[in-house]
Tab-separated table of C-alpha atoms and ligand atoms in Angstrom:
chain	number	residue	atom	x	y	z
A	22	UNK	CA	19.646	-10.729	-3.392
A	23	UNK	CA	17.207	-9.322	-1.411
A	24	UNK	CA	18.157	-6.104	0.916
A	25	UNK	CA	18.284	-6.884	4.467
A	26	UNK	CA	14.146	-6.028	5.988
A	27	UNK	CA	12.300	-6.205	9.044
A	28	UNK	CA	8.188	-5.400	8.510
A	29	UNK	CA	6.937	-2.735	10.515
A	30	UNK	CA	3.034	-3.514	8.875
A	31	UNK	CA	0.720	-4.957	8.204
A	32	UNK	CA	-3.240	-4.911	7.557
A	33	UNK	CA	-5.858	-6.495	5.380
A	34	UNK	CA	-9.405	-5.192	4.305
A	35	UNK	CA	-12.518	-7.280	2.790
A	36	UNK	CA	-15.831	-6.340	1.412
A	37	UNK	CA	-18.601	-5.688	4.465
A	38	UNK	CA	-20.825	-8.330	2.613
A	39	UNK	CA	-20.831	-12.530	4.387
A	40	UNK	CA	-21.911	-14.773	2.357
A	41	UNK	CA	-23.121	-17.994	4.049
A	42	UNK	CA	-22.521	-21.329	2.979
A	43	UNK	CA	-26.224	-22.008	3.794
A	44	UNK	CA	-26.440	-18.695	1.554
A	45	UNK	CA	-25.003	-20.505	-1.311
A	46	UNK	CA	-27.939	-23.340	-0.897
A	47	UNK	CA	-30.078	-21.651	-2.491
A	48	UNK	CA	-27.607	-20.569	-5.825
A	49	UNK	CA	-26.513	-23.936	-6.075
A	50	UNK	CA	-26.803	-27.782	-4.965
A	51	UNK	CA	-24.591	-28.291	-2.414
A	52	UNK	CA	-24.231	-27.722	2.488
A	53	UNK	CA	-23.213	-26.793	4.461
A	54	UNK	CA	-21.714	-30.129	5.521
A	55	UNK	CA	-20.321	-31.068	2.320
A	56	UNK	CA	-18.427	-27.810	1.535
A	57	UNK	CA	-16.855	-27.679	5.640
A	58	UNK	CA	-16.709	-31.439	6.081
A	59	UNK	CA	-14.239	-30.830	2.403
A	60	UNK	CA	-12.939	-27.508	2.946
A	61	UNK	CA	-13.494	-25.779	6.557
A	62	UNK	CA	-15.113	-23.226	4.684
A	63	UNK	CA	-17.452	-21.333	6.608
A	64	UNK	CA	-18.074	-18.075	5.068
A	65	UNK	CA	-17.020	-15.999	2.898
A	66	UNK	CA	-16.723	-12.134	2.116
A	67	UNK	CA	-17.599	-11.163	-1.112
A	68	UNK	CA	-18.057	-7.356	-2.981
A	69	UNK	CA	-20.915	-5.249	-2.856
A	70	UNK	CA	-19.763	-2.231	-4.731
A	71	UNK	CA	-16.245	-2.483	-3.575
A	72	UNK	CA	-13.825	-2.728	-6.599
A	73	UNK	CA	-10.167	-4.721	-5.874
A	74	UNK	CA	-8.131	-2.175	-6.293
A	75	UNK	CA	-10.602	0.292	-3.356
A	76	UNK	CA	-9.476	-2.559	-0.515
A	77	UNK	CA	-5.666	-2.695	-2.041
A	78	UNK	CA	-5.671	0.751	-1.465
A	79	UNK	CA	-7.167	0.568	1.612
A	80	UNK	CA	-5.441	-2.283	2.995
A	81	UNK	CA	-1.381	-0.331	2.221
A	82	UNK	CA	-2.750	2.934	3.827
A	83	UNK	CA	-3.731	1.175	6.503
A	84	UNK	CA	-0.332	-0.668	6.865
A	85	UNK	CA	1.842	2.369	6.405
A	86	UNK	CA	0.479	4.004	8.346
A	87	UNK	CA	1.038	0.870	11.428
A	88	UNK	CA	5.118	1.266	10.017
A	89	UNK	CA	5.233	5.069	11.119
A	90	UNK	CA	6.888	5.355	7.764
A	91	UNK	CA	6.136	8.663	5.867
A	92	UNK	CA	4.488	7.804	2.520
A	93	UNK	CA	7.408	9.968	0.507
A	94	UNK	CA	10.234	7.690	2.067
A	95	UNK	CA	8.193	4.120	0.254
A	96	UNK	CA	10.512	3.317	-2.508
A	97	UNK	CA	9.205	0.518	-3.789
A	98	UNK	CA	5.523	-0.990	-4.536
A	99	UNK	CA	4.657	-4.249	-5.620
A	100	UNK	CA	1.268	-5.764	-5.854
A	101	UNK	CA	-0.134	-8.910	-7.248
A	102	UNK	CA	-3.682	-9.667	-8.376
A	103	UNK	CA	-4.758	-12.419	-11.111
A	104	UNK	CA	-8.315	-10.093	-10.798
A	105	UNK	CA	-8.460	-6.361	-11.235
A	106	UNK	CA	-10.654	-4.115	-12.739
A	107	UNK	CA	-7.334	-2.809	-15.121
A	108	UNK	CA	-5.443	-4.387	-17.083
A	109	UNK	CA	-2.943	-1.213	-17.159
A	110	UNK	CA	-2.075	1.246	-15.342
A	111	UNK	CA	-0.895	-2.014	-12.454
A	112	UNK	CA	-3.240	-2.757	-9.059
A	113	UNK	CA	0.327	-0.885	-7.000
A	114	UNK	CA	0.307	2.189	-9.353
A	115	UNK	CA	-3.190	2.790	-8.488
A	116	UNK	CA	-2.167	2.020	-4.681
A	117	UNK	CA	0.674	4.712	-4.989
A	118	UNK	CA	-1.639	7.426	-6.549
A	119	UNK	CA	-4.292	6.599	-3.687
A	120	UNK	CA	-1.790	7.251	-1.102
A	121	UNK	CA	0.139	9.659	-2.978
A	122	UNK	CA	3.647	8.482	-2.914
A	123	UNK	CA	4.854	10.665	-5.779
A	124	UNK	CA	7.328	8.754	-6.854
A	125	UNK	CA	8.292	5.190	-6.821
A	126	UNK	CA	8.892	2.090	-8.223
A	127	UNK	CA	5.661	0.698	-9.266
A	128	UNK	CA	4.425	-2.918	-10.333
A	129	UNK	CA	2.593	-5.937	-10.285
A	130	UNK	CA	3.352	-9.837	-10.616
A	131	UNK	CA	1.158	-12.690	-11.530
A	132	UNK	CA	1.704	-15.970	-9.949
A	133	UNK	CA	-2.001	-16.764	-9.153
A	134	UNK	CA	-2.383	-17.765	-5.375
A	135	UNK	CA	1.738	-17.451	-4.739
A	136	UNK	CA	1.249	-13.725	-6.070
A	137	UNK	CA	1.819	-12.766	-2.430
A	138	UNK	CA	4.757	-15.029	-2.284
A	139	UNK	CA	6.971	-13.556	-5.378
A	140	UNK	CA	5.341	-9.955	-4.798
A	141	UNK	CA	7.039	-10.348	-1.149
A	142	UNK	CA	10.666	-11.507	-2.275
A	143	UNK	CA	10.469	-9.461	-5.697
A	144	UNK	CA	9.730	-5.813	-3.483
A	145	UNK	CA	12.987	-6.720	-1.157
A	146	UNK	CA	15.281	-7.836	-3.999
A	147	UNK	CA	13.818	-4.349	-6.212
A	148	UNK	CA	14.507	-2.633	-2.252
A	149	UNK	CA	18.689	-3.825	-2.939
A	150	UNK	CA	18.746	-3.265	-6.135
A	151	UNK	CA	17.521	0.191	-6.651
A	152	UNK	CA	19.160	1.170	-2.841
A	153	UNK	CA	15.619	1.873	-1.250
A	154	UNK	CA	14.962	2.258	2.419
A	155	UNK	CA	11.418	0.782	1.942
A	156	UNK	CA	8.403	-0.870	0.223
A	157	UNK	CA	4.452	-1.797	-0.066
A	158	UNK	CA	2.942	-5.129	-0.111
A	159	UNK	CA	-0.087	-5.608	-1.726
A	160	UNK	CA	-2.354	-8.868	-2.317
A	161	UNK	CA	-6.051	-8.055	-3.748
A	162	UNK	CA	-9.121	-10.311	-4.945
A	163	UNK	CA	-11.797	-10.213	-6.600
A	164	UNK	CA	-12.561	-13.901	-6.634
A	165	UNK	CA	-16.197	-13.868	-6.959
A	166	UNK	CA	-15.724	-11.709	-10.869
A	167	UNK	CA	-14.454	-14.543	-12.023
A	168	UNK	CA	-16.338	-17.229	-9.598
A	169	UNK	CA	-19.435	-19.095	-11.812
A	170	UNK	CA	-21.813	-19.303	-9.337
A	171	UNK	CA	-23.383	-21.743	-10.639
A	172	UNK	CA	-20.731	-24.247	-11.184
A	173	UNK	CA	-21.256	-26.120	-7.397
A	174	UNK	CA	-17.592	-27.329	-7.500
A	175	UNK	CA	-15.704	-24.181	-7.606
A	176	UNK	CA	-18.084	-21.282	-6.433
A	177	UNK	CA	-17.857	-22.973	-2.816
A	178	UNK	CA	-14.622	-22.305	-2.657
A	179	UNK	CA	-13.538	-18.703	-3.116
A	180	UNK	CA	-13.624	-15.574	-1.214
A	181	UNK	CA	-12.384	-11.158	-1.507
A	182	UNK	CA	-10.602	-9.436	0.362
A	183	UNK	CA	-6.511	-7.975	0.926
A	184	UNK	CA	-4.183	-7.875	2.439
A	185	UNK	CA	-0.545	-5.525	2.430
A	186	UNK	CA	2.651	-5.692	4.094
A	187	UNK	CA	5.483	-2.593	4.399
A	188	UNK	CA	9.499	-3.769	5.029
A	189	UNK	CA	11.227	-1.137	6.126
A	190	UNK	CA	14.861	-2.044	5.668
A	191	UNK	CA	17.094	-2.862	8.793
A	192	UNK	CA	20.001	-3.910	10.314
A	193	UNK	CA	19.495	-7.493	10.608
A	194	UNK	CA	17.899	-10.004	7.717
A	195	UNK	CA	13.902	-10.586	9.161
A	196	UNK	CA	12.923	-11.787	5.991
A	197	UNK	CA	14.593	-14.748	5.050
A	198	UNK	CA	15.567	-18.295	3.076
A	199	UNK	CA	12.959	-17.210	-0.399
A	200	UNK	CA	11.843	-20.251	-2.440
A	201	UNK	CA	10.565	-19.462	-5.913
A	202	UNK	CA	9.293	-22.220	-7.665
A	203	UNK	CA	7.338	-23.127	-10.615
A	204	UNK	CA	6.063	-26.498	-12.980
A	205	UNK	CA	4.452	-26.143	-16.065
A	206	UNK	CA	0.841	-27.131	-15.395
A	207	UNK	CA	0.775	-29.151	-18.366
A	208	UNK	CA	-2.823	-30.852	-17.772
A	209	UNK	CA	-4.008	-27.290	-17.264
A	210	UNK	CA	-5.451	-28.152	-14.044
A	211	UNK	CA	-6.358	-24.272	-12.830
A	212	UNK	CA	-6.828	-21.400	-15.569
A	213	UNK	CA	-8.693	-18.649	-16.165
A	214	UNK	CA	-9.207	-17.565	-19.711
A	215	UNK	CA	-9.633	-13.764	-20.852
A	216	UNK	CA	-12.706	-13.218	-23.238
A	217	UNK	CA	-11.505	-13.296	-26.158
A	218	UNK	CA	-12.028	-9.752	-28.467
A	219	UNK	CA	-12.428	-9.104	-32.105
A	220	UNK	CA	-10.392	-6.814	-34.401
A	221	UNK	CA	-10.886	-5.722	-37.772
A	222	UNK	CA	-8.171	-9.046	-39.003
A	223	UNK	CA	-9.458	-11.719	-36.937
A	224	UNK	CA	-11.991	-13.883	-37.524
A	225	UNK	CA	-15.043	-14.013	-35.234
A	226	UNK	CA	-14.876	-14.862	-31.217
A	227	UNK	CA	-16.898	-16.276	-29.245
A	228	UNK	CA	-17.729	-14.206	-26.367
A	229	UNK	CA	-18.903	-16.084	-23.697
A	230	UNK	CA	-17.834	-15.039	-20.079
A	231	UNK	CA	-14.542	-16.587	-18.439
A	232	UNK	CA	-14.279	-18.198	-15.222
A	233	UNK	CA	-12.247	-19.660	-13.190
A	234	UNK	CA	-12.153	-23.529	-13.702
A	235	UNK	CA	-10.070	-25.921	-11.852
A	236	UNK	CA	-9.617	-29.637	-11.767
A	237	UNK	CA	-9.762	-29.669	-8.649
A	238	UNK	CA	-7.715	-33.325	-7.523
A	239	UNK	CA	-5.323	-32.660	-9.135
A	240	UNK	CA	-4.756	-29.233	-8.155
A	241	UNK	CA	-4.798	-30.992	-4.335
A	242	UNK	CA	-2.358	-33.655	-4.615
A	243	UNK	CA	0.225	-30.478	-6.064
A	244	UNK	CA	-0.411	-28.505	-3.004
A	245	UNK	CA	-0.532	-30.730	-1.056
A	246	UNK	CA	2.984	-31.693	-2.586
A	247	UNK	CA	4.920	-28.568	-2.675
A	248	UNK	CA	3.120	-28.119	1.005
A	249	UNK	CA	5.571	-30.521	2.473
A	250	UNK	CA	8.230	-30.265	-0.319
A	251	UNK	CA	8.830	-26.218	1.102
A	252	UNK	CA	8.257	-27.273	4.520
A	253	UNK	CA	11.148	-29.394	3.914
A	254	UNK	CA	13.404	-27.683	2.610
A	255	UNK	CA	13.252	-23.911	4.562
A	256	UNK	CA	12.980	-26.386	7.719
A	257	UNK	CA	16.100	-27.600	5.619
A	258	UNK	CA	17.870	-23.747	5.280
A	259	UNK	CA	16.865	-23.147	9.135
A	260	UNK	CA	19.307	-25.983	10.925
A	261	UNK	CA	18.612	-24.900	14.344
A	262	UNK	CA	16.618	-22.268	14.234
A	263	UNK	CA	13.935	-24.366	13.150
A	264	UNK	CA	10.753	-21.617	12.786
A	265	UNK	CA	7.842	-23.250	14.348
A	266	UNK	CA	4.799	-21.474	13.390
A	267	UNK	CA	3.238	-21.663	9.250
A	268	UNK	CA	1.232	-19.368	7.771
A	269	UNK	CA	-0.029	-20.813	4.444
A	270	UNK	CA	-2.064	-19.944	1.578
A	271	UNK	CA	-5.230	-21.012	2.485
A	272	UNK	CA	-6.934	-22.957	-0.229
A	273	UNK	CA	-8.446	-25.958	1.731
A	274	UNK	CA	-8.452	-26.755	5.321
A	275	UNK	CA	-8.108	-30.266	4.448
A	276	UNK	CA	-4.953	-29.736	2.573
A	277	UNK	CA	-3.369	-28.786	5.879
A	278	UNK	CA	-4.894	-31.046	7.696
A	279	UNK	CA	-3.173	-33.733	5.169
A	280	UNK	CA	0.730	-32.550	6.019
A	281	UNK	CA	-0.108	-32.200	9.593
A	282	UNK	CA	-0.160	-35.644	9.232
A	283	UNK	CA	1.975	-36.290	6.105
A	284	UNK	CA	5.461	-34.741	8.461
A	285	UNK	CA	3.842	-35.409	11.670
A	286	UNK	CA	3.479	-32.218	12.907
A	287	UNK	CA	1.569	-30.043	14.944
A	288	UNK	CA	-2.067	-28.961	14.154
A	289	UNK	CA	-1.361	-26.013	16.284
A	290	UNK	CA	1.774	-24.670	14.742
A	291	UNK	CA	-0.022	-23.299	11.728
A	292	UNK	CA	-2.367	-20.520	11.332
A	293	UNK	CA	-5.976	-20.952	9.280
A	294	UNK	CA	-8.411	-18.216	9.305
A	295	UNK	CA	-10.112	-20.219	5.813
A	296	UNK	CA	-12.643	-20.632	7.719
A	297	UNK	CA	-14.054	-17.239	7.850
A	298	UNK	CA	-12.856	-15.732	4.355
A	299	UNK	CA	-12.207	-19.424	1.943
A	300	UNK	CA	-9.992	-18.898	-0.342
A	301	UNK	CA	-8.193	-15.758	-0.582
A	302	UNK	CA	-6.010	-16.468	-4.294
A	303	UNK	CA	-3.449	-14.162	-3.183
A	304	UNK	CA	-4.539	-11.863	-0.644
A	305	UNK	CA	-4.705	-14.703	1.896
A	306	UNK	CA	-1.146	-14.823	3.382
A	307	UNK	CA	-1.640	-11.566	4.035
A	308	UNK	CA	-4.931	-11.354	5.549
A	309	UNK	CA	-4.034	-14.732	7.716
A	310	UNK	CA	-1.118	-12.830	8.554
A	311	UNK	CA	-2.896	-10.247	9.934
A	312	UNK	CA	-4.916	-12.443	11.653
A	313	UNK	CA	-2.333	-14.230	13.142
A	314	UNK	CA	-0.692	-10.886	14.422
A	315	UNK	CA	-4.141	-8.861	16.162
A	316	UNK	CA	-5.284	-12.457	17.347
A	317	UNK	CA	-2.290	-12.594	19.795
A	318	UNK	CA	-1.516	-15.867	17.599
A	319	UNK	CA	1.792	-14.078	16.103
A	320	UNK	CA	4.134	-12.909	18.068
A	321	UNK	CA	7.050	-10.701	18.271
A	322	UNK	CA	10.517	-13.410	18.523
A	323	UNK	CA	7.955	-16.279	16.627
A	324	UNK	CA	10.279	-17.703	13.603
A	325	UNK	CA	7.437	-18.147	10.660
A	326	UNK	CA	7.254	-20.318	7.563
A	327	UNK	CA	5.058	-18.506	4.606
A	328	UNK	CA	4.103	-20.964	1.489
A	329	UNK	CA	2.356	-20.306	-0.874
A	330	UNK	CA	1.289	-22.897	-4.440
A	331	UNK	CA	-1.562	-21.694	-6.744
A	332	UNK	CA	-1.812	-21.288	-11.070
A	333	UNK	CA	1.031	-21.536	-13.215
A	334	UNK	CA	2.195	-24.111	-11.441
A	335	UNK	CA	3.806	-21.333	-8.798
A	336	UNK	CA	4.458	-22.450	-5.601
A	337	UNK	CA	6.719	-20.841	-3.474
A	338	UNK	CA	8.088	-19.709	0.168
A	339	UNK	CA	9.903	-17.850	3.079
A	340	UNK	CA	10.909	-17.335	6.677
A	341	UNK	CA	10.119	-14.339	9.356
A	342	UNK	CA	11.616	-13.387	11.684
A	343	UNK	CA	8.388	-11.503	13.225
A	344	UNK	CA	9.402	-8.215	15.572
A	345	UNK	CA	5.684	-6.992	15.768
A	346	UNK	CA	4.714	-6.949	19.403
A	347	UNK	CA	1.558	-8.334	20.331
A	348	UNK	CA	-0.818	-6.142	19.250
A	349	UNK	CA	-2.041	-5.141	23.099
A	350	UNK	CA	1.158	-4.487	24.388
A	351	UNK	CA	1.153	-1.907	21.532
A	352	UNK	CA	-1.552	0.245	23.157
B	4	ACO	N1	-21.322	-29.374	-3.290
B	4	ACO	C1	-22.104	-30.953	-2.709
B	4	ACO	N2	-21.136	-31.610	-3.975
B	4	ACO	C2	-20.650	-30.786	-4.465
B	4	ACO	C3	-20.134	-30.245	-4.247
B	4	ACO	C4	-20.356	-29.144	-3.943
B	4	ACO	N3	-20.152	-27.900	-3.352
B	4	ACO	N4	-18.624	-30.187	-5.582
B	4	ACO	C5	-18.576	-30.926	-5.926
B	4	ACO	N5	-20.191	-32.023	-5.480
B	4	ACO	C6	-19.639	-33.444	-5.451
B	4	ACO	C7	-19.108	-33.784	-6.881
B	4	ACO	O1	-20.591	-33.653	-8.180
B	4	ACO	C8	-19.070	-35.483	-6.742
B	4	ACO	O2	-20.763	-35.464	-6.483
B	4	ACO	P1	-20.288	-37.026	-7.778
B	4	ACO	O3	-19.455	-38.063	-7.042
B	4	ACO	O4	-21.463	-37.706	-7.945
B	4	ACO	O5	-19.647	-37.463	-9.272
B	4	ACO	C9	-18.707	-35.138	-5.566
B	4	ACO	O6	-18.830	-33.965	-4.939
B	4	ACO	C10	-17.116	-35.943	-4.778
B	4	ACO	O7	-16.580	-34.432	-5.801
B	4	ACO	P2	-14.798	-34.344	-5.901
B	4	ACO	O8	-14.279	-33.069	-6.378
B	4	ACO	O9	-14.197	-36.090	-5.773
B	4	ACO	O10	-14.832	-33.651	-4.619
B	4	ACO	P3	-13.179	-33.760	-3.518
B	4	ACO	O11	-13.527	-34.741	-2.434
B	4	ACO	O12	-11.940	-33.671	-4.028
B	4	ACO	O13	-13.128	-32.087	-3.252
B	4	ACO	C11	-12.526	-30.058	-3.594
B	4	ACO	C12	-13.310	-30.963	-4.257
B	4	ACO	C13	-13.039	-28.928	-2.593
B	4	ACO	C14	-12.947	-29.196	-5.108
B	4	ACO	C15	-10.650	-30.415	-3.605
B	4	ACO	O14	-10.625	-31.542	-4.651
B	4	ACO	C16	-10.093	-29.476	-3.414
B	4	ACO	O15	-10.283	-29.026	-2.439
B	4	ACO	N6	-9.063	-29.394	-3.864
B	4	ACO	C17	-7.930	-28.371	-3.893
B	4	ACO	C18	-9.104	-27.025	-4.911
B	4	ACO	C19	-8.281	-25.766	-4.293
B	4	ACO	O16	-7.573	-25.501	-3.455
B	4	ACO	N7	-8.189	-24.747	-5.624
B	4	ACO	C20	-7.829	-23.651	-5.224
B	4	ACO	C21	-7.266	-22.844	-6.160
B	4	ACO	S1	-5.985	-22.836	-6.179
B	4	ACO	C22	-5.097	-22.501	-5.444
B	4	ACO	O17	-5.668	-21.752	-4.116
B	4	ACO	C23	-3.393	-23.626	-5.443
């Protein structure tokens, strides 16, 4: 069971360097027109000096400052990344260290681009199990490190960034109707292998660098199916108080357009910022929530559906009753 929680802080951190579609024209045989038309992507942030740990810590620090919760009250940190610098300790452990939080539960979850929803629901559940009053949920990805910059079919799609939320136990639940799902990826439609490592007991290994490998059309079919299916399930759960806004995983604008048409919804109900960031994997939903709030699109009183989908093949959803007032009103 999840603790009844409210979101009190939201923040993002993206690397400074912006790479445009036109910049990519000099790396691979592509064009701004092809990328824009097929994906909606215009620019992405790419790490130069930044690390996944560093941008995660920065987003978490800003979200915590916004929440007004003292660091020592944080009882749980759940982080997610598929592109972190270290196998261990966890990204959550590194964020804990950076924020100088002396005692809390800290762990990572891995669920591809759905990682943030898995992390969010895990954090709220751990708050209940461990009787903790506040949690940080943070996603951070440097997709550029696992992108094959000679492969035009994937390198145009991804970007780097981090986003974080701070949860606080509340009287009434504002995080509702959790859905976490997975179906086996029998055709390996999205895989990033680890490099093989030789030991004194193994045979010789292939030490070639490994990158994101994706069967784009299959991912597209999977994504539209679960986006639509999860939205329908959340709508049923909401009953007479429907969600009115949707913050989906930002993988490709065409996935969202497809579902808008198939469900006969209004495009204005969907928050879309993929043009500026490309697909930042698990970080895309918290970055989108942050931008949605900062731009005034998301306001206190809004009921918003979150939907994620990604490698695994995983998917997930939840509904949030947003309570943070419009940024201009909080000043
Ligand atoms: N620039 C120019 N041409 C390109 C590029 C490029 N960057 N990439 C592929 N092409 C070419 C192909 O080589 C192909 O050429 P051909 O017809 O001569 O063989 C042609 O464009 C069409 O290729 P398709 O792969 O069929 O293009 P499609 O319309 O399916 O679009 C895309 C590809 C954008 C990847 C689409 O399949 C897609 O968005 N799939 C979803 C993938 C996704 O969202 N992944 C995110 C990661 S996982 C996640 O977040 C869940």
